[in-house]
Coordinates of C-alpha atoms in Angstrom, one line a residue:
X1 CA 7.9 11.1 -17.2
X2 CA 9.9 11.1 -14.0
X3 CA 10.7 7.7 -12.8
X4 CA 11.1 7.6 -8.8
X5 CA 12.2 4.4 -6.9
X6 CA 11.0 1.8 -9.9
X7 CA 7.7 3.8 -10.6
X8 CA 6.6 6.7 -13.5
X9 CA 4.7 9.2 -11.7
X10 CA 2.3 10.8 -14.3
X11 CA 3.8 14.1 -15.4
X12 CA 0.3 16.0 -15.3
X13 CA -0.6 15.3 -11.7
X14 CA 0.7 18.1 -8.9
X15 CA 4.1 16.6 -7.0
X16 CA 1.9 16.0 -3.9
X17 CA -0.3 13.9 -5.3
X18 CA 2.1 12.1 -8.0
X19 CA 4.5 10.9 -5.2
X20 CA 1.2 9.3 -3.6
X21 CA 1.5 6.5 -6.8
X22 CA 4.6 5.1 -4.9
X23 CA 3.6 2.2 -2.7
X24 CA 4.7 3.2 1.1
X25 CA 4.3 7.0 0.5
X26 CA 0.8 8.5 1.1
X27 CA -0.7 12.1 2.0
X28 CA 1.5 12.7 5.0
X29 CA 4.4 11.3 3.7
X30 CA 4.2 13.1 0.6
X31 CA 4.2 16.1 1.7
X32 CA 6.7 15.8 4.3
X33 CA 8.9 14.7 1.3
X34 CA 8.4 17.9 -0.2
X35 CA 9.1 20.2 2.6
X36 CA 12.1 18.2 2.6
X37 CA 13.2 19.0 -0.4
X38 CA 11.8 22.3 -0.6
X39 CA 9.3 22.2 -3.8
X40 CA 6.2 23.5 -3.4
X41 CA 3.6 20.8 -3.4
X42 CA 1.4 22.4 -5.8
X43 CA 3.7 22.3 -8.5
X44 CA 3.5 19.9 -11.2
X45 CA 5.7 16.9 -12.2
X46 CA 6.5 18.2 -15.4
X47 CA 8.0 21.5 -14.0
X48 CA 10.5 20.0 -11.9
X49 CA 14.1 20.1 -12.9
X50 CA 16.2 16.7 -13.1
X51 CA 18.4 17.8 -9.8
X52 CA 15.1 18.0 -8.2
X53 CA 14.1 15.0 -9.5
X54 CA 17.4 13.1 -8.4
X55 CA 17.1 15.3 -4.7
X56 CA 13.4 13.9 -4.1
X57 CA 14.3 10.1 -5.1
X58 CA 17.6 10.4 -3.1
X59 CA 15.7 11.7 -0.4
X60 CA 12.8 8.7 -0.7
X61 CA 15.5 6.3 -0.7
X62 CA 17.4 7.6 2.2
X63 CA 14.9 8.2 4.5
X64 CA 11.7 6.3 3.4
X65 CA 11.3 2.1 2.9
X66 CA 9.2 1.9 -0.2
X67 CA 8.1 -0.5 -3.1
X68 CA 9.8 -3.8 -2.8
X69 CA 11.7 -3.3 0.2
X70 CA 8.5 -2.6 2.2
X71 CA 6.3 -5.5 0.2
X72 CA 9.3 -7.9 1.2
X73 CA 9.0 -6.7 4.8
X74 CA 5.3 -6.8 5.5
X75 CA 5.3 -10.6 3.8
X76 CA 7.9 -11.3 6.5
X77 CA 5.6 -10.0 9.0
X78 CA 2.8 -11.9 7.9
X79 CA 5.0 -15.1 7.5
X80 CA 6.3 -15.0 11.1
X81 CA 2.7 -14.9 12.4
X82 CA 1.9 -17.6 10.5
X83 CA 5.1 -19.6 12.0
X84 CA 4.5 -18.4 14.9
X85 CA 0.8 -20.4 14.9
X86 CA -0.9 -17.5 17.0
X87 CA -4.4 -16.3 16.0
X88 CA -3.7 -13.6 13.2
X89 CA -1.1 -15.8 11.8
X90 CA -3.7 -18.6 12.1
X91 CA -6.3 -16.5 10.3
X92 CA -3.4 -15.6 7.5
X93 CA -3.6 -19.1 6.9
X94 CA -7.1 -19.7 6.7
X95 CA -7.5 -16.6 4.6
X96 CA -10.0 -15.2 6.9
X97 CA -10.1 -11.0 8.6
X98 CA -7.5 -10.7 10.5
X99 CA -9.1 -7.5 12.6
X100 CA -11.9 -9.0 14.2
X101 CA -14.5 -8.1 11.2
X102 CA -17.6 -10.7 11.4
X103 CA -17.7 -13.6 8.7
X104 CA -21.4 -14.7 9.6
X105 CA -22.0 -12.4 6.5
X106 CA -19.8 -10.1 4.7
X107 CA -16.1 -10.5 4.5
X108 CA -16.4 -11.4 0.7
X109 CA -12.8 -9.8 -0.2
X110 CA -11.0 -11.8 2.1
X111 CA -13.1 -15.4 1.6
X112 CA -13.6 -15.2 -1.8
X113 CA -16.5 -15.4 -4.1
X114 CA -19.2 -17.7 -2.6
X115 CA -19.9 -21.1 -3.2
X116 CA -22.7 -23.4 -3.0
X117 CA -23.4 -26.0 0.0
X118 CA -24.2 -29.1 -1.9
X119 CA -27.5 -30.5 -1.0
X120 CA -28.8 -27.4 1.1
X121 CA -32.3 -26.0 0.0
X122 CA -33.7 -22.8 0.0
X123 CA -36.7 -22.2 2.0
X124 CA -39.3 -20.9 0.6
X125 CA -42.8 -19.5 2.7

């Protein structure tokens, strides 16, 4: 199992696609990382050699941010926002969409599951 920047890509999966289980790298960047380092994308993880194992994580780690680097960055993000007090660091806080989605209905992931109103009754006809 080839371990690249903290993570075991699956051996069985094509290199393409494997890369993709890296958090930071998807479709595009994945196969601009193998053009890079000159492996064909639809070769699987298994074939590759250790140098090109070693050439594709020091390329991700030269040229990409990935994993923690890029989790510690985007909470930074989201932290100044919420310093700053304007309204997406605001709805950070509240835990409430951020992009303008509705939350008259819906928005379930961000809010939670629902709870009950005490003392409100359903209206039946």
């Amino acid at each position: 199992m080839a371990r690249i920047a903290g993570v075991n890509i699956p051996t069985q999966k094509r290199v393409e696609i494997g890369l993709r289980y890296i958090h930071g790298i998807g479709p595009a960047k994945a196969k601009e990382i193998c053009e890079k380092v000159g492996i064909a994308p639809g070769r699987r993880v298994h074939d590759l050699t250790d140098a090109e194992v070693i050439q594709i994580r020091e390329t991700i780690d030269r040229d990409y941010l990935v994993e923690g680097d890029l989790r510690r960055e985007v909470a930074m993000n989201i932290k100044r926002l919420m310093d700053l007090g304007c309204y997406r660091g605001l709805r950070h806080r509240k835990g409430l969409p951020v992009r303008g989605q509705r939350t008259h209905t819906n928005a379930r992931t961000r809010k939670g599951p629902a709870k009950a109103i005490a003392g409100k009754k359903k209206v039946t006809k």
